[in-house]
């Protein structure tokens, strides 16, 4: 796994001046550090993690989003979901894996997976701002691990978009 901190610092848990400065400035958060170290500790068991670029985490209530490099999402979702399950157990949160540098549609698909998106459109409000309306295909059965409020917060913090979520009949 690669990220903005030295791998030596990440492994040892003792940060050099440069890494410490990133933590102090908020460029890297305590949660980022914790999740990055967790991912690093899983590399031996799940070797695909070695090639993952870790950008950051977004901690939104019961949901924790992890933003990784382009093409890295399958590397974390593989192994029958074991990596995500481990992360969820260790952090006590629902985990979303998002990809850096993708378009809005791909971002939203990852955010709402495994639900499928029927329509995405932009709504112009009278004050000149916009909302992005996402219509999801209704899925029967429990939706317990799905916290729309957290997902809206993540969309706002990662992409600066205001979401309106609806379900198709
Ligand atoms: Zn360092």
JSON list of N, CA, C and O in Angstrom, two decimals, residues 105-164:
[
{"chain": "A", "resi": 105, "resn": "UNK", "atom": "N", "xyz": [-20.71, 9.86, -12.12]},
{"chain": "A", "resi": 105, "resn": "UNK", "atom": "CA", "xyz": [-21.51, 8.64, -12.21]},
{"chain": "A", "resi": 105, "resn": "UNK", "atom": "C", "xyz": [-20.80, 7.46, -11.52]},
{"chain": "A", "resi": 105, "resn": "UNK", "atom": "O", "xyz": [-21.40, 6.76, -10.72]},
{"chain": "A", "resi": 106, "resn": "UNK", "atom": "N", "xyz": [-19.52, 7.28, -11.84]},
{"chain": "A", "resi": 106, "resn": "UNK", "atom": "CA", "xyz": [-18.77, 6.17, -11.24]},
{"chain": "A", "resi": 106, "resn": "UNK", "atom": "C", "xyz": [-18.66, 6.36, -9.72]},
{"chain": "A", "resi": 106, "resn": "UNK", "atom": "O", "xyz": [-18.80, 5.42, -8.95]},
{"chain": "A", "resi": 107, "resn": "UNK", "atom": "N", "xyz": [-18.44, 7.60, -9.31]},
{"chain": "A", "resi": 107, "resn": "UNK", "atom": "CA", "xyz": [-18.37, 7.90, -7.88]},
{"chain": "A", "resi": 107, "resn": "UNK", "atom": "C", "xyz": [-19.68, 7.47, -7.19]},
{"chain": "A", "resi": 107, "resn": "UNK", "atom": "O", "xyz": [-19.66, 6.81, -6.15]},
{"chain": "A", "resi": 108, "resn": "UNK", "atom": "N", "xyz": [-20.80, 7.84, -7.79]},
{"chain": "A", "resi": 108, "resn": "UNK", "atom": "CA", "xyz": [-22.11, 7.53, -7.19]},
{"chain": "A", "resi": 108, "resn": "UNK", "atom": "C", "xyz": [-22.40, 6.04, -7.22]},
{"chain": "A", "resi": 108, "resn": "UNK", "atom": "O", "xyz": [-22.98, 5.49, -6.28]},
{"chain": "A", "resi": 109, "resn": "UNK", "atom": "N", "xyz": [-21.98, 5.38, -8.28]},
{"chain": "A", "resi": 109, "resn": "UNK", "atom": "CA", "xyz": [-22.17, 3.92, -8.35]},
{"chain": "A", "resi": 109, "resn": "UNK", "atom": "C", "xyz": [-21.42, 3.21, -7.22]},
{"chain": "A", "resi": 109, "resn": "UNK", "atom": "O", "xyz": [-21.95, 2.31, -6.58]},
{"chain": "A", "resi": 110, "resn": "UNK", "atom": "N", "xyz": [-20.18, 3.64, -6.99]},
{"chain": "A", "resi": 110, "resn": "UNK", "atom": "CA", "xyz": [-19.41, 3.04, -5.89]},
{"chain": "A", "resi": 110, "resn": "UNK", "atom": "C", "xyz": [-20.02, 3.38, -4.54]},
{"chain": "A", "resi": 110, "resn": "UNK", "atom": "O", "xyz": [-20.06, 2.56, -3.63]},
{"chain": "A", "resi": 111, "resn": "UNK", "atom": "N", "xyz": [-20.51, 4.61, -4.42]},
{"chain": "A", "resi": 111, "resn": "UNK", "atom": "CA", "xyz": [-21.09, 5.06, -3.16]},
{"chain": "A", "resi": 111, "resn": "UNK", "atom": "C", "xyz": [-22.33, 4.25, -2.80]},
{"chain": "A", "resi": 111, "resn": "UNK", "atom": "O", "xyz": [-22.53, 3.90, -1.65]},
{"chain": "A", "resi": 112, "resn": "UNK", "atom": "N", "xyz": [-23.16, 3.97, -3.79]},
{"chain": "A", "resi": 112, "resn": "UNK", "atom": "CA", "xyz": [-24.43, 3.29, -3.52]},
{"chain": "A", "resi": 112, "resn": "UNK", "atom": "C", "xyz": [-24.40, 1.79, -3.75]},
{"chain": "A", "resi": 112, "resn": "UNK", "atom": "O", "xyz": [-25.41, 1.12, -3.55]},
{"chain": "A", "resi": 113, "resn": "UNK", "atom": "N", "xyz": [-23.27, 1.24, -4.17]},
{"chain": "A", "resi": 113, "resn": "UNK", "atom": "CA", "xyz": [-23.19, -0.20, -4.40]},
{"chain": "A", "resi": 113, "resn": "UNK", "atom": "C", "xyz": [-23.59, -0.93, -3.13]},
{"chain": "A", "resi": 113, "resn": "UNK", "atom": "O", "xyz": [-23.27, -0.46, -2.03]},
{"chain": "A", "resi": 114, "resn": "UNK", "atom": "N", "xyz": [-24.30, -2.04, -3.20]},
{"chain": "A", "resi": 114, "resn": "UNK", "atom": "CA", "xyz": [-24.67, -2.80, -4.40]},
{"chain": "A", "resi": 114, "resn": "UNK", "atom": "C", "xyz": [-25.99, -2.37, -5.05]},
{"chain": "A", "resi": 114, "resn": "UNK", "atom": "O", "xyz": [-26.44, -3.04, -5.97]},
{"chain": "A", "resi": 115, "resn": "UNK", "atom": "N", "xyz": [-26.59, -1.30, -4.59]},
{"chain": "A", "resi": 115, "resn": "UNK", "atom": "CA", "xyz": [-27.82, -0.85, -5.26]},
{"chain": "A", "resi": 115, "resn": "UNK", "atom": "C", "xyz": [-27.47, -0.29, -6.62]},
{"chain": "A", "resi": 115, "resn": "UNK", "atom": "O", "xyz": [-26.42, 0.32, -6.79]},
{"chain": "A", "resi": 116, "resn": "UNK", "atom": "N", "xyz": [-28.36, -0.46, -7.60]},
{"chain": "A", "resi": 116, "resn": "UNK", "atom": "CA", "xyz": [-28.03, 0.11, -8.91]},
{"chain": "A", "resi": 116, "resn": "UNK", "atom": "C", "xyz": [-28.78, 1.42, -9.12]},
{"chain": "A", "resi": 116, "resn": "UNK", "atom": "O", "xyz": [-29.89, 1.62, -8.64]},
{"chain": "A", "resi": 117, "resn": "UNK", "atom": "N", "xyz": [-28.11, 2.29, -9.84]},
{"chain": "A", "resi": 117, "resn": "UNK", "atom": "CA", "xyz": [-28.64, 3.62, -10.08]},
{"chain": "A", "resi": 117, "resn": "UNK", "atom": "C", "xyz": [-29.42, 3.61, -11.39]},
{"chain": "A", "resi": 117, "resn": "UNK", "atom": "O", "xyz": [-28.92, 3.15, -12.42]},
{"chain": "A", "resi": 118, "resn": "UNK", "atom": "N", "xyz": [-30.66, 4.09, -11.35]},
{"chain": "A", "resi": 118, "resn": "UNK", "atom": "CA", "xyz": [-31.47, 4.16, -12.57]},
{"chain": "A", "resi": 118, "resn": "UNK", "atom": "C", "xyz": [-31.21, 5.45, -13.31]},
{"chain": "A", "resi": 118, "resn": "UNK", "atom": "O", "xyz": [-31.02, 5.46, -14.51]},
{"chain": "A", "resi": 119, "resn": "UNK", "atom": "N", "xyz": [-31.23, 6.55, -12.57]},
{"chain": "A", "resi": 119, "resn": "UNK", "atom": "CA", "xyz": [-31.10, 7.87, -13.20]},
{"chain": "A", "resi": 119, "resn": "UNK", "atom": "C", "xyz": [-30.29, 8.80, -12.32]},
{"chain": "A", "resi": 119, "resn": "UNK", "atom": "O", "xyz": [-30.39, 8.74, -11.09]},
{"chain": "A", "resi": 120, "resn": "UNK", "atom": "N", "xyz": [-29.50, 9.64, -12.97]},
{"chain": "A", "resi": 120, "resn": "UNK", "atom": "CA", "xyz": [-28.84, 10.73, -12.26]},
{"chain": "A", "resi": 120, "resn": "UNK", "atom": "C", "xyz": [-29.17, 12.00, -13.03]},
{"chain": "A", "resi": 120, "resn": "UNK", "atom": "O", "xyz": [-28.97, 12.04, -14.25]},
{"chain": "A", "resi": 121, "resn": "UNK", "atom": "N", "xyz": [-29.71, 13.00, -12.36]},
{"chain": "A", "resi": 121, "resn": "UNK", "atom": "CA", "xyz": [-29.85, 14.28, -13.05]},
{"chain": "A", "resi": 121, "resn": "UNK", "atom": "C", "xyz": [-29.64, 15.45, -12.12]},
{"chain": "A", "resi": 121, "resn": "UNK", "atom": "O", "xyz": [-29.60, 15.29, -10.90]},
{"chain": "A", "resi": 122, "resn": "UNK", "atom": "N", "xyz": [-29.47, 16.61, -12.72]},
{"chain": "A", "resi": 122, "resn": "UNK", "atom": "CA", "xyz": [-29.15, 17.81, -11.95]},
{"chain": "A", "resi": 122, "resn": "UNK", "atom": "C", "xyz": [-30.39, 18.65, -11.79]},
{"chain": "A", "resi": 122, "resn": "UNK", "atom": "O", "xyz": [-31.12, 18.88, -12.76]},
{"chain": "A", "resi": 123, "resn": "UNK", "atom": "N", "xyz": [-30.65, 19.08, -10.59]},
{"chain": "A", "resi": 123, "resn": "UNK", "atom": "CA", "xyz": [-31.80, 19.94, -10.33]},
{"chain": "A", "resi": 123, "resn": "UNK", "atom": "C", "xyz": [-31.28, 21.33, -9.99]},
{"chain": "A", "resi": 123, "resn": "UNK", "atom": "O", "xyz": [-30.42, 21.49, -9.12]},
{"chain": "A", "resi": 124, "resn": "UNK", "atom": "N", "xyz": [-31.77, 22.33, -10.72]},
{"chain": "A", "resi": 124, "resn": "UNK", "atom": "CA", "xyz": [-31.37, 23.71, -10.46]},
{"chain": "A", "resi": 124, "resn": "UNK", "atom": "C", "xyz": [-32.34, 24.32, -9.47]},
{"chain": "A", "resi": 124, "resn": "UNK", "atom": "O", "xyz": [-33.55, 24.29, -9.68]},
{"chain": "A", "resi": 125, "resn": "UNK", "atom": "N", "xyz": [-31.80, 24.88, -8.42]},
{"chain": "A", "resi": 125, "resn": "UNK", "atom": "CA", "xyz": [-32.65, 25.51, -7.42]},
{"chain": "A", "resi": 125, "resn": "UNK", "atom": "C", "xyz": [-32.75, 27.01, -7.71]},
{"chain": "A", "resi": 125, "resn": "UNK", "atom": "O", "xyz": [-31.89, 27.57, -8.39]},
{"chain": "A", "resi": 126, "resn": "UNK", "atom": "N", "xyz": [-33.82, 27.63, -7.19]},
{"chain": "A", "resi": 126, "resn": "UNK", "atom": "CA", "xyz": [-34.03, 29.06, -7.47]},
{"chain": "A", "resi": 126, "resn": "UNK", "atom": "C", "xyz": [-32.83, 29.94, -7.10]},
{"chain": "A", "resi": 126, "resn": "UNK", "atom": "O", "xyz": [-32.59, 30.97, -7.72]},
{"chain": "A", "resi": 127, "resn": "UNK", "atom": "N", "xyz": [-32.06, 29.53, -6.11]},
{"chain": "A", "resi": 127, "resn": "UNK", "atom": "CA", "xyz": [-30.93, 30.37, -5.69]},
{"chain": "A", "resi": 127, "resn": "UNK", "atom": "C", "xyz": [-29.67, 30.14, -6.54]},
{"chain": "A", "resi": 127, "resn": "UNK", "atom": "O", "xyz": [-28.60, 30.66, -6.23]},
{"chain": "A", "resi": 128, "resn": "UNK", "atom": "N", "xyz": [-29.81, 29.36, -7.61]},
{"chain": "A", "resi": 128, "resn": "UNK", "atom": "CA", "xyz": [-28.68, 29.16, -8.51]},
{"chain": "A", "resi": 128, "resn": "UNK", "atom": "C", "xyz": [-27.80, 27.98, -8.18]},
{"chain": "A", "resi": 128, "resn": "UNK", "atom": "O", "xyz": [-26.91, 27.64, -8.94]},
{"chain": "A", "resi": 129, "resn": "UNK", "atom": "N", "xyz": [-28.03, 27.35, -7.02]},
{"chain": "A", "resi": 129, "resn": "UNK", "atom": "CA", "xyz": [-27.25, 26.16, -6.68]},
{"chain": "A", "resi": 129, "resn": "UNK", "atom": "C", "xyz": [-27.90, 24.92, -7.31]},
{"chain": "A", "resi": 129, "resn": "UNK", "atom": "O", "xyz": [-29.01, 24.99, -7.84]},
{"chain": "A", "resi": 130, "resn": "UNK", "atom": "N", "xyz": [-27.18, 23.84, -7.28]},
{"chain": "A", "resi": 130, "resn": "UNK", "atom": "CA", "xyz": [-27.73, 22.62, -7.87]},
{"chain": "A", "resi": 130, "resn": "UNK", "atom": "C", "xyz": [-27.74, 21.47, -6.87]},
{"chain": "A", "resi": 130, "resn": "UNK", "atom": "O", "xyz": [-26.96, 21.45, -5.92]},
{"chain": "A", "resi": 131, "resn": "UNK", "atom": "N", "xyz": [-28.65, 20.55, -7.12]},
{"chain": "A", "resi": 131, "resn": "UNK", "atom": "CA", "xyz": [-28.66, 19.29, -6.38]},
{"chain": "A", "resi": 131, "resn": "UNK", "atom": "C", "xyz": [-28.56, 18.18, -7.40]},
{"chain": "A", "resi": 131, "resn": "UNK", "atom": "O", "xyz": [-29.06, 18.31, -8.52]},
{"chain": "A", "resi": 132, "resn": "UNK", "atom": "N", "xyz": [-27.91, 17.11, -7.01]},
{"chain": "A", "resi": 132, "resn": "UNK", "atom": "CA", "xyz": [-27.82, 15.96, -7.89]},
{"chain": "A", "resi": 132, "resn": "UNK", "atom": "C", "xyz": [-28.82, 14.92, -7.42]},
{"chain": "A", "resi": 132, "resn": "UNK", "atom": "O", "xyz": [-28.74, 14.45, -6.29]},
{"chain": "A", "resi": 133, "resn": "UNK", "atom": "N", "xyz": [-29.79, 14.65, -8.29]},
{"chain": "A", "resi": 133, "resn": "UNK", "atom": "CA", "xyz": [-30.82, 13.68, -7.91]},
{"chain": "A", "resi": 133, "resn": "UNK", "atom": "C", "xyz": [-30.42, 12.29, -8.41]},
{"chain": "A", "resi": 133, "resn": "UNK", "atom": "O", "xyz": [-30.10, 12.11, -9.57]},
{"chain": "A", "resi": 134, "resn": "UNK", "atom": "N", "xyz": [-30.43, 11.35, -7.47]},
{"chain": "A", "resi": 134, "resn": "UNK", "atom": "CA", "xyz": [-30.09, 9.97, -7.80]},
{"chain": "A", "resi": 134, "resn": "UNK", "atom": "C", "xyz": [-31.32, 9.11, -7.55]},
{"chain": "A", "resi": 134, "resn": "UNK", "atom": "O", "xyz": [-31.88, 9.14, -6.46]},
{"chain": "A", "resi": 135, "resn": "UNK", "atom": "N", "xyz": [-31.74, 8.40, -8.58]},
{"chain": "A", "resi": 135, "resn": "UNK", "atom": "CA", "xyz": [-32.87, 7.48, -8.39]},
{"chain": "A", "resi": 135, "resn": "UNK", "atom": "C", "xyz": [-32.33, 6.06, -8.36]},
{"chain": "A", "resi": 135, "resn": "UNK", "atom": "O", "xyz": [-31.71, 5.59, -9.32]},
{"chain": "A", "resi": 136, "resn": "UNK", "atom": "N", "xyz": [-32.54, 5.42, -7.23]},
{"chain": "A", "resi": 136, "resn": "UNK", "atom": "CA", "xyz": [-32.02, 4.06, -7.04]},
{"chain": "A", "resi": 136, "resn": "UNK", "atom": "C", "xyz": [-33.11, 3.04, -7.30]},
{"chain": "A", "resi": 136, "resn": "UNK", "atom": "O", "xyz": [-34.29, 3.30, -7.04]},
{"chain": "A", "resi": 137, "resn": "UNK", "atom": "N", "xyz": [-32.71, 1.90, -7.81]},
{"chain": "A", "resi": 137, "resn": "UNK", "atom": "CA", "xyz": [-33.65, 0.82, -8.00]},
{"chain": "A", "resi": 137, "resn": "UNK", "atom": "C", "xyz": [-33.97, 0.22, -6.63]},
{"chain": "A", "resi": 137, "resn": "UNK", "atom": "O", "xyz": [-33.05, -0.11, -5.89]},
{"chain": "A", "resi": 138, "resn": "UNK", "atom": "N", "xyz": [-35.22, 0.13, -6.35]},
{"chain": "A", "resi": 138, "resn": "UNK", "atom": "CA", "xyz": [-35.64, -0.38, -5.04]},
{"chain": "A", "resi": 138, "resn": "UNK", "atom": "C", "xyz": [-35.26, -1.85, -4.92]},
{"chain": "A", "resi": 138, "resn": "UNK", "atom": "O", "xyz": [-35.43, -2.63, -5.84]},
{"chain": "A", "resi": 139, "resn": "UNK", "atom": "N", "xyz": [-34.68, -2.19, -3.78]},
{"chain": "A", "resi": 139, "resn": "UNK", "atom": "CA", "xyz": [-34.31, -3.58, -3.58]},
{"chain": "A", "resi": 139, "resn": "UNK", "atom": "C", "xyz": [-35.10, -4.11, -2.40]},
{"chain": "A", "resi": 139, "resn": "UNK", "atom": "O", "xyz": [-35.22, -3.46, -1.38]},
{"chain": "A", "resi": 140, "resn": "UNK", "atom": "N", "xyz": [-35.62, -5.30, -2.57]},
{"chain": "A", "resi": 140, "resn": "UNK", "atom": "CA", "xyz": [-36.41, -5.85, -1.48]},
{"chain": "A", "resi": 140, "resn": "UNK", "atom": "C", "xyz": [-35.50, -6.45, -0.43]},
{"chain": "A", "resi": 140, "resn": "UNK", "atom": "O", "xyz": [-34.38, -6.83, -0.71]},
{"chain": "A", "resi": 141, "resn": "UNK", "atom": "N", "xyz": [-35.99, -6.50, 0.77]},
{"chain": "A", "resi": 141, "resn": "UNK", "atom": "CA", "xyz": [-35.17, -7.05, 1.85]},
{"chain": "A", "resi": 141, "resn": "UNK", "atom": "C", "xyz": [-34.55, -5.95, 2.68]},
{"chain": "A", "resi": 141, "resn": "UNK", "atom": "O", "xyz": [-34.78, -4.76, 2.43]},
{"chain": "A", "resi": 142, "resn": "UNK", "atom": "N", "xyz": [-33.78, -6.33, 3.66]},
{"chain": "A", "resi": 142, "resn": "UNK", "atom": "CA", "xyz": [-33.25, -5.34, 4.61]},
{"chain": "A", "resi": 142, "resn": "UNK", "atom": "C", "xyz": [-32.24, -4.41, 3.97]},
{"chain": "A", "resi": 142, "resn": "UNK", "atom": "O", "xyz": [-31.49, -4.79, 3.09]},
{"chain": "A", "resi": 143, "resn": "UNK", "atom": "N", "xyz": [-32.26, -3.15, 4.41]},
{"chain": "A", "resi": 143, "resn": "UNK", "atom": "CA", "xyz": [-31.32, -2.17, 3.89]},
{"chain": "A", "resi": 143, "resn": "UNK", "atom": "C", "xyz": [-30.53, -1.62, 5.08]},
{"chain": "A", "resi": 143, "resn": "UNK", "atom": "O", "xyz": [-30.21, -0.46, 5.15]},
{"chain": "A", "resi": 144, "resn": "UNK", "atom": "N", "xyz": [-30.26, -2.52, 6.02]},
{"chain": "A", "resi": 144, "resn": "UNK", "atom": "CA", "xyz": [-29.75, -2.08, 7.32]},
{"chain": "A", "resi": 144, "resn": "UNK", "atom": "C", "xyz": [-28.40, -1.39, 7.25]},
{"chain": "A", "resi": 144, "resn": "UNK", "atom": "O", "xyz": [-28.16, -0.42, 7.96]},
{"chain": "A", "resi": 145, "resn": "UNK", "atom": "N", "xyz": [-27.53, -1.86, 6.34]},
{"chain": "A", "resi": 145, "resn": "UNK", "atom": "CA", "xyz": [-26.19, -1.28, 6.34]},
{"chain": "A", "resi": 145, "resn": "UNK", "atom": "C", "xyz": [-26.13, -0.02, 5.48]},
{"chain": "A", "resi": 145, "resn": "UNK", "atom": "O", "xyz": [-25.07, 0.45, 5.12]},
{"chain": "A", "resi": 146, "resn": "UNK", "atom": "N", "xyz": [-27.28, 0.52, 5.17]},
{"chain": "A", "resi": 146, "resn": "UNK", "atom": "CA", "xyz": [-27.37, 1.62, 4.23]},
{"chain": "A", "resi": 146, "resn": "UNK", "atom": "C", "xyz": [-27.84, 2.87, 4.93]},
{"chain": "A", "resi": 146, "resn": "UNK", "atom": "O", "xyz": [-28.98, 2.99, 5.32]},
{"chain": "A", "resi": 147, "resn": "UNK", "atom": "N", "xyz": [-26.95, 3.82, 5.08]},
{"chain": "A", "resi": 147, "resn": "UNK", "atom": "CA", "xyz": [-27.27, 5.02, 5.82]},
{"chain": "A", "resi": 147, "resn": "UNK", "atom": "C", "xyz": [-27.19, 6.22, 4.88]},
{"chain": "A", "resi": 147, "resn": "UNK", "atom": "O", "xyz": [-26.13, 6.76, 4.63]},
{"chain": "A", "resi": 148, "resn": "UNK", "atom": "N", "xyz": [-28.34, 6.60, 4.33]},
{"chain": "A", "resi": 148, "resn": "UNK", "atom": "CA", "xyz": [-28.38, 7.64, 3.29]},
{"chain": "A", "resi": 148, "resn": "UNK", "atom": "C", "xyz": [-27.79, 8.97, 3.78]},
{"chain": "A", "resi": 148, "resn": "UNK", "atom": "O", "xyz": [-27.08, 9.65, 3.05]},
{"chain": "A", "resi": 149, "resn": "UNK", "atom": "N", "xyz": [-28.03, 9.28, 5.05]},
{"chain": "A", "resi": 149, "resn": "UNK", "atom": "CA", "xyz": [-27.53, 10.55, 5.59]},
{"chain": "A", "resi": 149, "resn": "UNK", "atom": "C", "xyz": [-26.00, 10.59, 5.52]},
{"chain": "A", "resi": 149, "resn": "UNK", "atom": "O", "xyz": [-25.41, 11.59, 5.12]},
{"chain": "A", "resi": 150, "resn": "UNK", "atom": "N", "xyz": [-25.36, 9.50, 5.91]},
{"chain": "A", "resi": 150, "resn": "UNK", "atom": "CA", "xyz": [-23.90, 9.43, 5.85]},
{"chain": "A", "resi": 150, "resn": "UNK", "atom": "C", "xyz": [-23.40, 9.52, 4.42]},
{"chain": "A", "resi": 150, "resn": "UNK", "atom": "O", "xyz": [-22.40, 10.19, 4.14]},
{"chain": "A", "resi": 151, "resn": "UNK", "atom": "N", "xyz": [-24.11, 8.84, 3.52]},
{"chain": "A", "resi": 151, "resn": "UNK", "atom": "CA", "xyz": [-23.66, 8.84, 2.12]},
{"chain": "A", "resi": 151, "resn": "UNK", "atom": "C", "xyz": [-23.77, 10.24, 1.51]},
{"chain": "A", "resi": 151, "resn": "UNK", "atom": "O", "xyz": [-22.92, 10.65, 0.74]},
{"chain": "A", "resi": 152, "resn": "UNK", "atom": "N", "xyz": [-24.81, 10.97, 1.92]},
{"chain": "A", "resi": 152, "resn": "UNK", "atom": "CA", "xyz": [-24.95, 12.36, 1.45]},
{"chain": "A", "resi": 152, "resn": "UNK", "atom": "C", "xyz": [-23.79, 13.21, 1.95]},
{"chain": "A", "resi": 152, "resn": "UNK", "atom": "O", "xyz": [-23.25, 14.04, 1.22]},
{"chain": "A", "resi": 153, "resn": "UNK", "atom": "N", "xyz": [-23.43, 12.99, 3.20]},
{"chain": "A", "resi": 153, "resn": "UNK", "atom": "CA", "xyz": [-22.33, 13.75, 3.78]},
{"chain": "A", "resi": 153, "resn": "UNK", "atom": "C", "xyz": [-21.01, 13.44, 3.05]},
{"chain": "A", "resi": 153, "resn": "UNK", "atom": "O", "xyz": [-20.21, 14.34, 2.76]},
{"chain": "A", "resi": 154, "resn": "UNK", "atom": "N", "xyz": [-20.81, 12.17, 2.74]},
{"chain": "A", "resi": 154, "resn": "UNK", "atom": "CA", "xyz": [-19.59, 11.77, 2.03]},
{"chain": "A", "resi": 154, "resn": "UNK", "atom": "C", "xyz": [-19.54, 12.43, 0.64]},
{"chain": "A", "resi": 154, "resn": "UNK", "atom": "O", "xyz": [-18.52, 12.97, 0.25]},
{"chain": "A", "resi": 155, "resn": "UNK", "atom": "N", "xyz": [-20.67, 12.41, -0.06]},
{"chain": "A", "resi": 155, "resn": "UNK", "atom": "CA", "xyz": [-20.72, 13.02, -1.41]},
{"chain": "A", "resi": 155, "resn": "UNK", "atom": "C", "xyz": [-20.39, 14.51, -1.32]},
{"chain": "A", "resi": 155, "resn": "UNK", "atom": "O", "xyz": [-19.69, 15.06, -2.17]},
{"chain": "A", "resi": 156, "resn": "UNK", "atom": "N", "xyz": [-20.89, 15.14, -0.28]},
{"chain": "A", "resi": 156, "resn": "UNK", "atom": "CA", "xyz": [-20.65, 16.57, -0.12]},
{"chain": "A", "resi": 156, "resn": "UNK", "atom": "C", "xyz": [-19.17, 16.83, 0.18]},
{"chain": "A", "resi": 156, "resn": "UNK", "atom": "O", "xyz": [-18.57, 17.75, -0.36]},
{"chain": "A", "resi": 157, "resn": "UNK", "atom": "N", "xyz": [-18.58, 16.01, 1.03]},
{"chain": "A", "resi": 157, "resn": "UNK", "atom": "CA", "xyz": [-17.18, 16.25, 1.43]},
{"chain": "A", "resi": 157, "resn": "UNK", "atom": "C", "xyz": [-16.17, 15.83, 0.37]},
{"chain": "A", "resi": 157, "resn": "UNK", "atom": "O", "xyz": [-15.12, 16.44, 0.24]},
{"chain": "A", "resi": 158, "resn": "UNK", "atom": "N", "xyz": [-16.48, 14.76, -0.38]},
{"chain": "A", "resi": 158, "resn": "UNK", "atom": "CA", "xyz": [-15.51, 14.29, -1.39]},
{"chain": "A", "resi": 158, "resn": "UNK", "atom": "C", "xyz": [-15.66, 15.05, -2.70]},
{"chain": "A", "resi": 158, "resn": "UNK", "atom": "O", "xyz": [-14.68, 15.41, -3.34]},
{"chain": "A", "resi": 159, "resn": "UNK", "atom": "N", "xyz": [-16.91, 15.30, -3.12]},
{"chain": "A", "resi": 159, "resn": "UNK", "atom": "CA", "xyz": [-17.13, 15.86, -4.46]},
{"chain": "A", "resi": 159, "resn": "UNK", "atom": "C", "xyz": [-17.81, 17.21, -4.45]},
{"chain": "A", "resi": 159, "resn": "UNK", "atom": "O", "xyz": [-18.05, 17.78, -5.50]},
{"chain": "A", "resi": 160, "resn": "UNK", "atom": "N", "xyz": [-18.17, 17.67, -3.27]},
{"chain": "A", "resi": 160, "resn": "UNK", "atom": "CA", "xyz": [-18.88, 18.93, -3.16]},
{"chain": "A", "resi": 160, "resn": "UNK", "atom": "C", "xyz": [-20.22, 18.90, -3.89]},
{"chain": "A", "resi": 160, "resn": "UNK", "atom": "O", "xyz": [-20.61, 19.88, -4.51]},
{"chain": "A", "resi": 161, "resn": "UNK", "atom": "N", "xyz": [-20.91, 17.76, -3.86]},
{"chain": "A", "resi": 161, "resn": "UNK", "atom": "CA", "xyz": [-22.23, 17.69, -4.48]},
{"chain": "A", "resi": 161, "resn": "UNK", "atom": "C", "xyz": [-23.30, 17.44, -3.42]},
{"chain": "A", "resi": 161, "resn": "UNK", "atom": "O", "xyz": [-23.10, 16.72, -2.46]},
{"chain": "A", "resi": 162, "resn": "UNK", "atom": "N", "xyz": [-24.44, 18.10, -3.64]},
{"chain": "A", "resi": 162, "resn": "UNK", "atom": "CA", "xyz": [-25.58, 17.92, -2.75]},
{"chain": "A", "resi": 162, "resn": "UNK", "atom": "C", "xyz": [-26.49, 16.88, -3.36]},
{"chain": "A", "resi": 162, "resn": "UNK", "atom": "O", "xyz": [-26.96, 17.05, -4.49]},
{"chain": "A", "resi": 163, "resn": "UNK", "atom": "N", "xyz": [-26.73, 15.81, -2.64]},
{"chain": "A", "resi": 163, "resn": "UNK", "atom": "CA", "xyz": [-27.51, 14.71, -3.19]},
{"chain": "A", "resi": 163, "resn": "UNK", "atom": "C", "xyz": [-28.96, 14.75, -2.75]},
{"chain": "A", "resi": 163, "resn": "UNK", "atom": "O", "xyz": [-29.27, 15.12, -1.62]},
{"chain": "A", "resi": 164, "resn": "UNK", "atom": "N", "xyz": [-29.83, 14.35, -3.67]},
{"chain": "A", "resi": 164, "resn": "UNK", "atom": "CA", "xyz": [-31.22, 14.08, -3.33]},
{"chain": "A", "resi": 164, "resn": "UNK", "atom": "C", "xyz": [-31.46, 12.63, -3.75]},
{"chain": "A", "resi": 164, "resn": "UNK", "atom": "O", "xyz": [-31.28, 12.30, -4.93]}
]
